Amino acid sequence: MNCAEFVELVTDFLDGVMGEPTELRCLVHLARCEGCETYLDQFRQTVAAAGARSGPSLPASARAQLLRTFRILPRG
Amino acid sequence: MAGPRELPTDEVLVQRLRSGDEETFALVLDSWSGGMLRLAMSFVSTRDSAEEAVQDTWLAVIRGIDGFEGRASLKTWVYRILVNTAKARGTKESRTVPFASLLPQEEEGPTVDAERFRAPGERYAGHWVAGQEPRPWDIPEDHVLRGEVREVIAAAIDELPPRLRTVITLRDVAGYGSDEVCALLEISPGNQRVLLHRGRALLRRKLEAYLSGAHDVASGRGHA
């Protein structure tokens, strides 16, 4: 496996969806390639940073309106 | 306890929602609306339109909760209503591109600049060219998770092509598994992986560009 191949497999590698032979080849490659080890690490950090993104929120007026609708809904 | 965002089980949630428990409704509303807004943004063209899609979704949830059959999780059911609502809006705004057909530019080509690897035929073909290998980011890892870097990643997500953004938003921002994403968007596992990988690779590249010096110049924000 070379580096150009490895960088395209990183998501599969992280998801654990690759077959054992491919996974093993990735691990062997990683063990001796510092560049790809760094690439993998940065990929992980990128995913973590995306997950830490703070969310927008619904405007208070819309939230209040929805709560009111929920409250007055006739229930059988 | 697993933190403030911990919700009761679906069974409990659904039973309470059906009985009109307002506190429970406020809880799911506040827990999920942020992620829903972000997801809606990938289908429609304005923030207002996204907010309306989310409101319409909650109205449909309020009215439809009695019919919820529990075949998917409650959250997935809610998100599915949102995807359909937002898609319908997007179509009206001529914004939504069908998920099934990938644009070639999104689907094809390597995710890392080919110039960074040794050319075919060369010795060590396909390996990093000396000096072109990724260098460890000169910043503590927890730094990546807050402050300016988070803004960079947020902006980068917004700039992604819509389908990459949708998949990244669901997988990495909202924390869905690949099976759920495939079901929500009606795409194959293979397509999902391609979109996710390309999206992540683009984000990593943006971070790399930012962290390799762009932020030394005038605090980094606002450069072209």
PDB file of N, CA, C and O in Angstrom, chain B residues 21 26 32 38 41 57 64 66 72 83 86 97 105 118 134 141 143-145 152 164 166-167 175 181 192 206 215 222:
ATOM      1  N   ASP B  21     -47.332  15.967  27.729  1.00  0.00           N
ATOM      2  CA  ASP B  21     -46.387  16.505  28.711  1.00  0.00           C
ATOM      3  C   ASP B  21     -45.508  17.579  28.074  1.00  0.00           C
ATOM      4  O   ASP B  21     -44.613  17.301  27.278  1.00  0.00           O
ATOM      5  N   ALA B  26     -40.685  20.309  25.319  1.00  0.00           N
ATOM      6  CA  ALA B  26     -39.651  21.349  25.343  1.00  0.00           C
ATOM      7  C   ALA B  26     -38.256  20.713  25.321  1.00  0.00           C
ATOM      8  O   ALA B  26     -37.340  21.220  24.676  1.00  0.00           O
ATOM      9  N   TRP B  32     -33.033  18.872  19.865  1.00  0.00           N
ATOM     10  CA  TRP B  32     -32.856  18.508  18.455  1.00  0.00           C
ATOM     11  C   TRP B  32     -32.942  19.660  17.463  1.00  0.00           C
ATOM     12  O   TRP B  32     -32.482  19.546  16.331  1.00  0.00           O
ATOM     13  N   ARG B  38     -29.417  23.017  11.252  1.00  0.00           N
ATOM     14  CA  ARG B  38     -28.200  22.878  10.467  1.00  0.00           C
ATOM     15  C   ARG B  38     -28.423  21.949   9.285  1.00  0.00           C
ATOM     16  O   ARG B  38     -27.983  22.209   8.174  1.00  0.00           O
ATOM     17  N   MET B  41     -30.479  23.578   6.574  1.00  0.00           N
ATOM     18  CA  MET B  41     -29.703  24.545   5.784  1.00  0.00           C
ATOM     19  C   MET B  41     -29.057  23.915   4.554  1.00  0.00           C
ATOM     20  O   MET B  41     -28.724  24.612   3.606  1.00  0.00           O
ATOM     21  N   THR B  57     -41.804  20.831  10.624  1.00  0.00           N
ATOM     22  CA  THR B  57     -41.517  19.466  11.062  1.00  0.00           C
ATOM     23  C   THR B  57     -42.083  19.214  12.454  1.00  0.00           C
ATOM     24  O   THR B  57     -42.748  18.208  12.702  1.00  0.00           O
ATOM     25  N   GLY B  64     -48.581  14.121  14.516  1.00  0.00           N
ATOM     26  CA  GLY B  64     -48.423  12.738  14.061  1.00  0.00           C
ATOM     27  C   GLY B  64     -47.913  11.764  15.105  1.00  0.00           C
ATOM     28  O   GLY B  64     -47.764  10.578  14.814  1.00  0.00           O
ATOM     29  N   ASP B  66     -49.135  10.297  17.542  1.00  0.00           N
ATOM     30  CA  ASP B  66     -49.991   9.140  17.802  1.00  0.00           C
ATOM     31  C   ASP B  66     -49.773   8.030  16.774  1.00  0.00           C
ATOM     32  O   ASP B  66     -49.977   6.865  17.071  1.00  0.00           O
ATOM     33  N   ALA B  72     -38.389   3.052  13.511  1.00  0.00           N
ATOM     34  CA  ALA B  72     -37.074   3.703  13.631  1.00  0.00           C
ATOM     35  C   ALA B  72     -37.066   4.382  14.999  1.00  0.00           C
ATOM     36  O   ALA B  72     -38.076   4.395  15.687  1.00  0.00           O
ATOM     37  N   VAL B  83     -36.157  15.968   6.710  1.00  0.00           N
ATOM     38  CA  VAL B  83     -35.509  15.832   5.399  1.00  0.00           C
ATOM     39  C   VAL B  83     -36.545  15.987   4.295  1.00  0.00           C
ATOM     40  O   VAL B  83     -36.327  16.714   3.319  1.00  0.00           O
ATOM     41  N   ALA B  86     -37.766  19.690   4.215  1.00  0.00           N
ATOM     42  CA  ALA B  86     -36.733  20.600   3.711  1.00  0.00           C
ATOM     43  C   ALA B  86     -36.473  20.358   2.230  1.00  0.00           C
ATOM     44  O   ALA B  86     -36.282  21.306   1.456  1.00  0.00           O
ATOM     45  N   VAL B  97     -30.445  19.211  -5.080  1.00  0.00           N
ATOM     46  CA  VAL B  97     -29.943  18.333  -6.117  1.00  0.00           C
ATOM     47  C   VAL B  97     -30.248  16.918  -5.645  1.00  0.00           C
ATOM     48  O   VAL B  97     -30.033  16.610  -4.488  1.00  0.00           O
ATOM     49  N   GLN B 105     -17.769  16.070 -10.127  1.00  0.00           N
ATOM     50  CA  GLN B 105     -16.690  16.773  -9.434  1.00  0.00           C
ATOM     51  C   GLN B 105     -16.656  16.426  -7.946  1.00  0.00           C
ATOM     52  O   GLN B 105     -15.634  16.527  -7.305  1.00  0.00           O
ATOM     53  N   ARG B 118       4.578  11.049  -5.046  1.00  0.00           N
ATOM     54  CA  ARG B 118       5.511  10.767  -6.125  1.00  0.00           C
ATOM     55  C   ARG B 118       4.765  10.169  -7.312  1.00  0.00           C
ATOM     56  O   ARG B 118       3.860   9.350  -7.145  1.00  0.00           O
ATOM     57  N   PRO B 134       2.043  15.506   5.386  1.00  0.00           N
ATOM     58  CA  PRO B 134       1.384  16.341   6.385  1.00  0.00           C
ATOM     59  C   PRO B 134       2.287  16.541   7.594  1.00  0.00           C
ATOM     60  O   PRO B 134       2.921  15.591   8.034  1.00  0.00           O
ATOM     61  N   GLU B 141      -4.169  19.564  20.800  1.00  0.00           N
ATOM     62  CA  GLU B 141      -5.373  18.977  20.215  1.00  0.00           C
ATOM     63  C   GLU B 141      -6.662  19.584  20.771  1.00  0.00           C
ATOM     64  O   GLU B 141      -7.625  19.784  20.031  1.00  0.00           O
ATOM     65  N   HIS B 143      -7.189  22.458  21.547  1.00  0.00           N
ATOM     66  CA  HIS B 143      -7.342  23.768  20.918  1.00  0.00           C
ATOM     67  C   HIS B 143      -8.195  23.676  19.666  1.00  0.00           C
ATOM     68  O   HIS B 143      -8.922  24.599  19.321  1.00  0.00           O
ATOM     69  N   VAL B 144      -8.033  22.541  18.982  1.00  0.00           N
ATOM     70  CA  VAL B 144      -8.766  22.343  17.732  1.00  0.00           C
ATOM     71  C   VAL B 144     -10.261  22.345  17.996  1.00  0.00           C
ATOM     72  O   VAL B 144     -11.067  22.692  17.149  1.00  0.00           O
ATOM     73  N   LEU B 145     -10.617  21.983  19.222  1.00  0.00           N
ATOM     74  CA  LEU B 145     -12.030  21.824  19.526  1.00  0.00           C
ATOM     75  C   LEU B 145     -12.719  23.118  19.953  1.00  0.00           C
ATOM     76  O   LEU B 145     -13.904  23.156  20.178  1.00  0.00           O
ATOM     77  N   VAL B 152     -13.386  28.227  12.059  1.00  0.00           N
ATOM     78  CA  VAL B 152     -12.863  27.868  10.738  1.00  0.00           C
ATOM     79  C   VAL B 152     -13.596  26.639  10.214  1.00  0.00           C
ATOM     80  O   VAL B 152     -14.028  26.595   9.059  1.00  0.00           O
ATOM     81  N   LEU B 164     -22.239  16.898   0.361  1.00  0.00           N
ATOM     82  CA  LEU B 164     -21.159  16.599   1.316  1.00  0.00           C
ATOM     83  C   LEU B 164     -21.517  17.191   2.668  1.00  0.00           C
ATOM     84  O   LEU B 164     -21.318  16.574   3.704  1.00  0.00           O
ATOM     85  N   THR B 166     -24.492  17.807   3.877  1.00  0.00           N
ATOM     86  CA  THR B 166     -25.573  17.065   4.521  1.00  0.00           C
ATOM     87  C   THR B 166     -25.029  15.829   5.241  1.00  0.00           C
ATOM     88  O   THR B 166     -25.373  15.556   6.394  1.00  0.00           O
ATOM     89  N   VAL B 167     -24.175  15.094   4.553  1.00  0.00           N
ATOM     90  CA  VAL B 167     -23.654  13.853   5.143  1.00  0.00           C
ATOM     91  C   VAL B 167     -22.743  14.153   6.331  1.00  0.00           C
ATOM     92  O   VAL B 167     -22.848  13.514   7.382  1.00  0.00           O
ATOM     93  N   GLY B 175     -23.890  13.167  14.846  1.00  0.00           N
ATOM     94  CA  GLY B 175     -23.477  11.899  15.439  1.00  0.00           C
ATOM     95  C   GLY B 175     -24.267  10.669  15.021  1.00  0.00           C
ATOM     96  O   GLY B 175     -24.321   9.676  15.733  1.00  0.00           O
ATOM     97  N   VAL B 181     -27.903   7.244   8.337  1.00  0.00           N
ATOM     98  CA  VAL B 181     -27.737   8.263   7.296  1.00  0.00           C
ATOM     99  C   VAL B 181     -28.185   7.719   5.937  1.00  0.00           C
ATOM    100  O   VAL B 181     -28.879   8.396   5.177  1.00  0.00           O
ATOM    101  N   GLN B 192     -22.586   6.933   0.620  1.00  0.00           N
ATOM    102  CA  GLN B 192     -22.457   7.621   1.894  1.00  0.00           C
ATOM    103  C   GLN B 192     -20.988   7.767   2.262  1.00  0.00           C
ATOM    104  O   GLN B 192     -20.535   8.831   2.686  1.00  0.00           O
ATOM    105  N   LYS B 206      -8.827  22.430   4.687  1.00  0.00           N
ATOM    106  CA  LYS B 206      -9.054  23.805   5.143  1.00  0.00           C
ATOM    107  C   LYS B 206      -8.323  24.059   6.458  1.00  0.00           C
ATOM    108  O   LYS B 206      -7.694  25.096   6.649  1.00  0.00           O
ATOM    109  N   HIS B 215      -3.024  31.703   9.829  1.00  0.00           N
ATOM    110  CA  HIS B 215      -3.496  32.447  10.998  1.00  0.00           C
ATOM    111  C   HIS B 215      -2.411  33.328  11.604  1.00  0.00           C
ATOM    112  O   HIS B 215      -2.650  34.060  12.531  1.00  0.00           O
ATOM    113  N   GLY B 222     -11.126  36.208   7.612  1.00  0.00           N
ATOM    114  CA  GLY B 222     -11.478  37.185   6.612  1.00  0.00           C
ATOM    115  C   GLY B 222     -10.552  37.222   5.409  1.00  0.00           C
ATOM    116  O   GLY B 222     -10.786  37.961   4.477  1.00  0.00           O
TER     117      GLY B 222
END
